[in-house]
PDB file of C-alpha atoms in Angstrom:
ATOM      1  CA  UNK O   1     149.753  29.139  98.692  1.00 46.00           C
ATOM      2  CA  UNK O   2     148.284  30.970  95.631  1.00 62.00           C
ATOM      3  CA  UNK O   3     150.415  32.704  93.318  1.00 65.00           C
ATOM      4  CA  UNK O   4     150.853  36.668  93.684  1.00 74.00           C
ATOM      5  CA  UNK O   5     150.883  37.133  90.217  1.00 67.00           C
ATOM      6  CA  UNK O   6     148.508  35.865  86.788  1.00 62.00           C
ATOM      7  CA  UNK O   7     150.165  35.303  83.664  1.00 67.00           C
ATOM      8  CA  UNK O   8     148.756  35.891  80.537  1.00 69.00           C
ATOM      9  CA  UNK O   9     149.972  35.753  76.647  1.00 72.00           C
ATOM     10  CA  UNK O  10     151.710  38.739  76.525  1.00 74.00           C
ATOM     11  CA  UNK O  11     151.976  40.762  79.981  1.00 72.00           C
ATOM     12  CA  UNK O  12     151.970  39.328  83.703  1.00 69.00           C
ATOM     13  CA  UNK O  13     149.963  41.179  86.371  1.00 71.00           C
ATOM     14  CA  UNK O  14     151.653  40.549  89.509  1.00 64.00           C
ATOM     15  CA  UNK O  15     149.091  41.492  92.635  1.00 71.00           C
ATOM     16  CA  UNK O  16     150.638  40.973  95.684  1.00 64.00           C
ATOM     17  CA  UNK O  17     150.089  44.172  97.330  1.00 68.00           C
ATOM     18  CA  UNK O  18     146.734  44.777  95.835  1.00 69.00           C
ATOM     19  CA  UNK O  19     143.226  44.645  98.144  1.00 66.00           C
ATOM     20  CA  UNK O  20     141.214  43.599  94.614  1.00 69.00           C
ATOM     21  CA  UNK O  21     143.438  40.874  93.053  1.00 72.00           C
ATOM     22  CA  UNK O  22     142.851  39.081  89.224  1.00 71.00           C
ATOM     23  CA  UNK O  23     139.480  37.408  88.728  1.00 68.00           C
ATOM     24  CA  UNK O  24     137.754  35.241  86.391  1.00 70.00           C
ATOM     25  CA  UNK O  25     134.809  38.650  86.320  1.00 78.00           C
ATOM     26  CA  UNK O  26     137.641  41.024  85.712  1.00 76.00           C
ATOM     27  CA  UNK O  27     139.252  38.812  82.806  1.00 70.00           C
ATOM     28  CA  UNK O  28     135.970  38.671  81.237  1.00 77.00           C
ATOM     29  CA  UNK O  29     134.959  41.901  81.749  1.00 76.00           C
ATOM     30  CA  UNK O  30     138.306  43.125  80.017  1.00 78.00           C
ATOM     31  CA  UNK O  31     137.628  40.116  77.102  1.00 77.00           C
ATOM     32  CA  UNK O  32     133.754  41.838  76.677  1.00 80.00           C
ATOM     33  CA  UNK O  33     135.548  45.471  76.579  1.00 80.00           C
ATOM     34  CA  UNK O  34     138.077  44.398  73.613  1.00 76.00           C
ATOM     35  CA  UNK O  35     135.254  42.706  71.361  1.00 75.00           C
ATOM     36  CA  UNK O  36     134.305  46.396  70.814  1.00 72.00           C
ATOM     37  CA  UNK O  37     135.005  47.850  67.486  1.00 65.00           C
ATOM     38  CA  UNK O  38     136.396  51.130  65.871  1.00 63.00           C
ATOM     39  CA  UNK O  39     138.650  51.615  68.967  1.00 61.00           C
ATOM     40  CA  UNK O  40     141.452  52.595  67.773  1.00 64.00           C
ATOM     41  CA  UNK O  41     143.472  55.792  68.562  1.00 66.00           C
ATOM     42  CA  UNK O  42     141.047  56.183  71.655  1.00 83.00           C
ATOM     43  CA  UNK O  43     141.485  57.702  74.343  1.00 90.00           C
ATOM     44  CA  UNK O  44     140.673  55.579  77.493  1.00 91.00           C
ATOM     45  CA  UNK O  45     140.060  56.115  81.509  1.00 94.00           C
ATOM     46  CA  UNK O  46     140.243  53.679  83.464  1.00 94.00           C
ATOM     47  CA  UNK O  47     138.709  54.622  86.825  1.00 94.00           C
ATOM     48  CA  UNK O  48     140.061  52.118  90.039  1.00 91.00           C
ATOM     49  CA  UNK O  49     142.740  50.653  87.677  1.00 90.00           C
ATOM     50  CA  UNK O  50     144.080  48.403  90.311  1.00 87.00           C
ATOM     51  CA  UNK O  51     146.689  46.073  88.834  1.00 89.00           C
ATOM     52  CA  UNK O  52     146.276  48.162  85.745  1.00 89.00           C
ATOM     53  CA  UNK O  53     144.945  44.505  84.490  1.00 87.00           C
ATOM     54  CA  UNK O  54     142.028  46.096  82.355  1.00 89.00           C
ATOM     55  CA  UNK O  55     144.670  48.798  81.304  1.00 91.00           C
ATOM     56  CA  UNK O  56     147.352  46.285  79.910  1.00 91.00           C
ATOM     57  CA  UNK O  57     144.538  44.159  78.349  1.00 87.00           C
ATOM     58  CA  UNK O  58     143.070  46.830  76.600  1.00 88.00           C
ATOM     59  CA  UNK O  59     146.586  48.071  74.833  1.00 89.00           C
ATOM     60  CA  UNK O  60     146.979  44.232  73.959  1.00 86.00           C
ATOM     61  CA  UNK O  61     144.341  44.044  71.826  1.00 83.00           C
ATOM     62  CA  UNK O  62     143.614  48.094  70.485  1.00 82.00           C
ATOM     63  CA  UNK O  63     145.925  50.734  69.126  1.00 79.00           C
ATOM     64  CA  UNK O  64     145.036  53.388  71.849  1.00 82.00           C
ATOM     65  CA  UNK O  65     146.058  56.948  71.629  1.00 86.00           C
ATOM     66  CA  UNK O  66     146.354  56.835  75.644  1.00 92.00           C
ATOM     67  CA  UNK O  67     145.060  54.809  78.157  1.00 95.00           C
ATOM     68  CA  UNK O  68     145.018  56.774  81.552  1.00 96.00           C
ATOM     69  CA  UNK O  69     144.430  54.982  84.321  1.00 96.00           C
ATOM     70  CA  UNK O  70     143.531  56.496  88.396  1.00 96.00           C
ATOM     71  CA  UNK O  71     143.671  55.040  91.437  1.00 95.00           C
ATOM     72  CA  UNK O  72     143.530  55.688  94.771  1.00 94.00           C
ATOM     73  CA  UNK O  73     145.090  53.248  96.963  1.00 92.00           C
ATOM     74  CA  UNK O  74     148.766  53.857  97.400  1.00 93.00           C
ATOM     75  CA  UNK O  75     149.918  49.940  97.327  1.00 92.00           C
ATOM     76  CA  UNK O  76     147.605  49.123  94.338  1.00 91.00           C
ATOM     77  CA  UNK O  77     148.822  52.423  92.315  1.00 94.00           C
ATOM     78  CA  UNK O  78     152.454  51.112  93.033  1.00 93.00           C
ATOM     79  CA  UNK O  79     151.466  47.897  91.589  1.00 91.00           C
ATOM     80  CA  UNK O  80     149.752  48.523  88.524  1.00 91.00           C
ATOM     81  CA  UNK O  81     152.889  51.011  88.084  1.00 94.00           C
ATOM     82  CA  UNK O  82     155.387  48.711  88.099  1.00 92.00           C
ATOM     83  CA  UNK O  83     153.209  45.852  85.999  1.00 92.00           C
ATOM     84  CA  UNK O  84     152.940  48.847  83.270  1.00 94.00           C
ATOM     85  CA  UNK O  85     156.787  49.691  83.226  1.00 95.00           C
ATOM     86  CA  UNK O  86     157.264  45.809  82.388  1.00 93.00           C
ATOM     87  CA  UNK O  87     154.432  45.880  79.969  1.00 92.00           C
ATOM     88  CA  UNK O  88     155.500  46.603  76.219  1.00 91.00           C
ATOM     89  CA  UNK O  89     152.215  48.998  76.725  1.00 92.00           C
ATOM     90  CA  UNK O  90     154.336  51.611  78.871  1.00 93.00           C
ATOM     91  CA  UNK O  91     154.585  54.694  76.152  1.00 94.00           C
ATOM     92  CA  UNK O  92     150.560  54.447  76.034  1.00 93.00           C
ATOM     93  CA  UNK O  93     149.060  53.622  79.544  1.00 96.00           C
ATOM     94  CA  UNK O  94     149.707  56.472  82.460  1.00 96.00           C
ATOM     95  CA  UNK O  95     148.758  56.307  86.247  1.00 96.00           C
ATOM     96  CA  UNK O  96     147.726  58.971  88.395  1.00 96.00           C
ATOM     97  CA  UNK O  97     147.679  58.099  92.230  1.00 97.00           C
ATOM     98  CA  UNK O  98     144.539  60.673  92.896  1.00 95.00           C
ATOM     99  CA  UNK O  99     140.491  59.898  93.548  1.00 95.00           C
ATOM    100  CA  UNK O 100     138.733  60.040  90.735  1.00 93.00           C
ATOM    101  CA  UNK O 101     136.769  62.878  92.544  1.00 93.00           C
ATOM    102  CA  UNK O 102     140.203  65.128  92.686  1.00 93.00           C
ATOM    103  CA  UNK O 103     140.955  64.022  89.239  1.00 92.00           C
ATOM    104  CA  UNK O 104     137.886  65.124  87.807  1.00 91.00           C
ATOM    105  CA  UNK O 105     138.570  69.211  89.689  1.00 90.00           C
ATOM    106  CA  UNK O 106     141.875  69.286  87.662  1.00 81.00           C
ATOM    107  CA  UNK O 107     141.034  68.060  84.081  1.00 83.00           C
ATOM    108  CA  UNK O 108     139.597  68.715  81.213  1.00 84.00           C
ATOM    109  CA  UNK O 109     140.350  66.123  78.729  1.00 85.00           C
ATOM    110  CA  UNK O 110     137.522  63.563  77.541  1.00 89.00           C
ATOM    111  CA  UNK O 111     137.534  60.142  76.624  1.00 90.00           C
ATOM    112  CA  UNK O 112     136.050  57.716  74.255  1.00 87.00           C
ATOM    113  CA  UNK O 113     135.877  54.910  76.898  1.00 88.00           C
ATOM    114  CA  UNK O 114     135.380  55.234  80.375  1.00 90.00           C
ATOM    115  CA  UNK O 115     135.852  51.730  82.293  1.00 90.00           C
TER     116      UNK O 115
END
């Protein structure tokens, strides 16, 4: 039986109740994100956050102003909610449980990443 969680360094994603779980594409999609450079103090949305895995990896390795992350499926926002709270990353990194589509009627901020 595989494990309902992935470990790494510093955080642990656990994805038990999530449809999308940890892959070796997301982990290197989050690893291509963080080579960028000059990203501090950004502001970050991160659309389908799922675990919140590209969320937590993305306050491991910048110094973002905020990290906001949506999602829409109920389980999968509970999830990446309670892998944030354990995360040392929890001042920086909020969820909304919305569509991006709703999201997008009732805000105005911008970002300087969009994942």
């Amino acid at each position: 039986m595989p494990n309902d969680f992935f470990q790494f360094k510093q955080f642990r994603v656990n994805q038990g109740n999530c449809g999308m779980k940890v892959t070796t594409e997301s982990c290197v999609f989050g690893a291509l994100i963080a080579t960028e450079k000059n990203t501090d103090s950004l502001k970050i949305l991160d659309i389908g956050s799922g675990t919140g895995l590209l969320s937590l990896m993305l306050a491991q390795r910048f110094n973002p102003q905020m990290i906001l992350g949506v999602e829409l499926d109920g389980d999968a926002y509970a999830e990446s909610s309670a892998n944030v709270k354990a995360s040392q990353w929890r001042d920086c990194i909020k969820l909304e449980n919305t569509s991006i589509q709703e999201f997008s009627k009732s805000r105005t901020d911008r970002f300087d990443l969009i994942i």
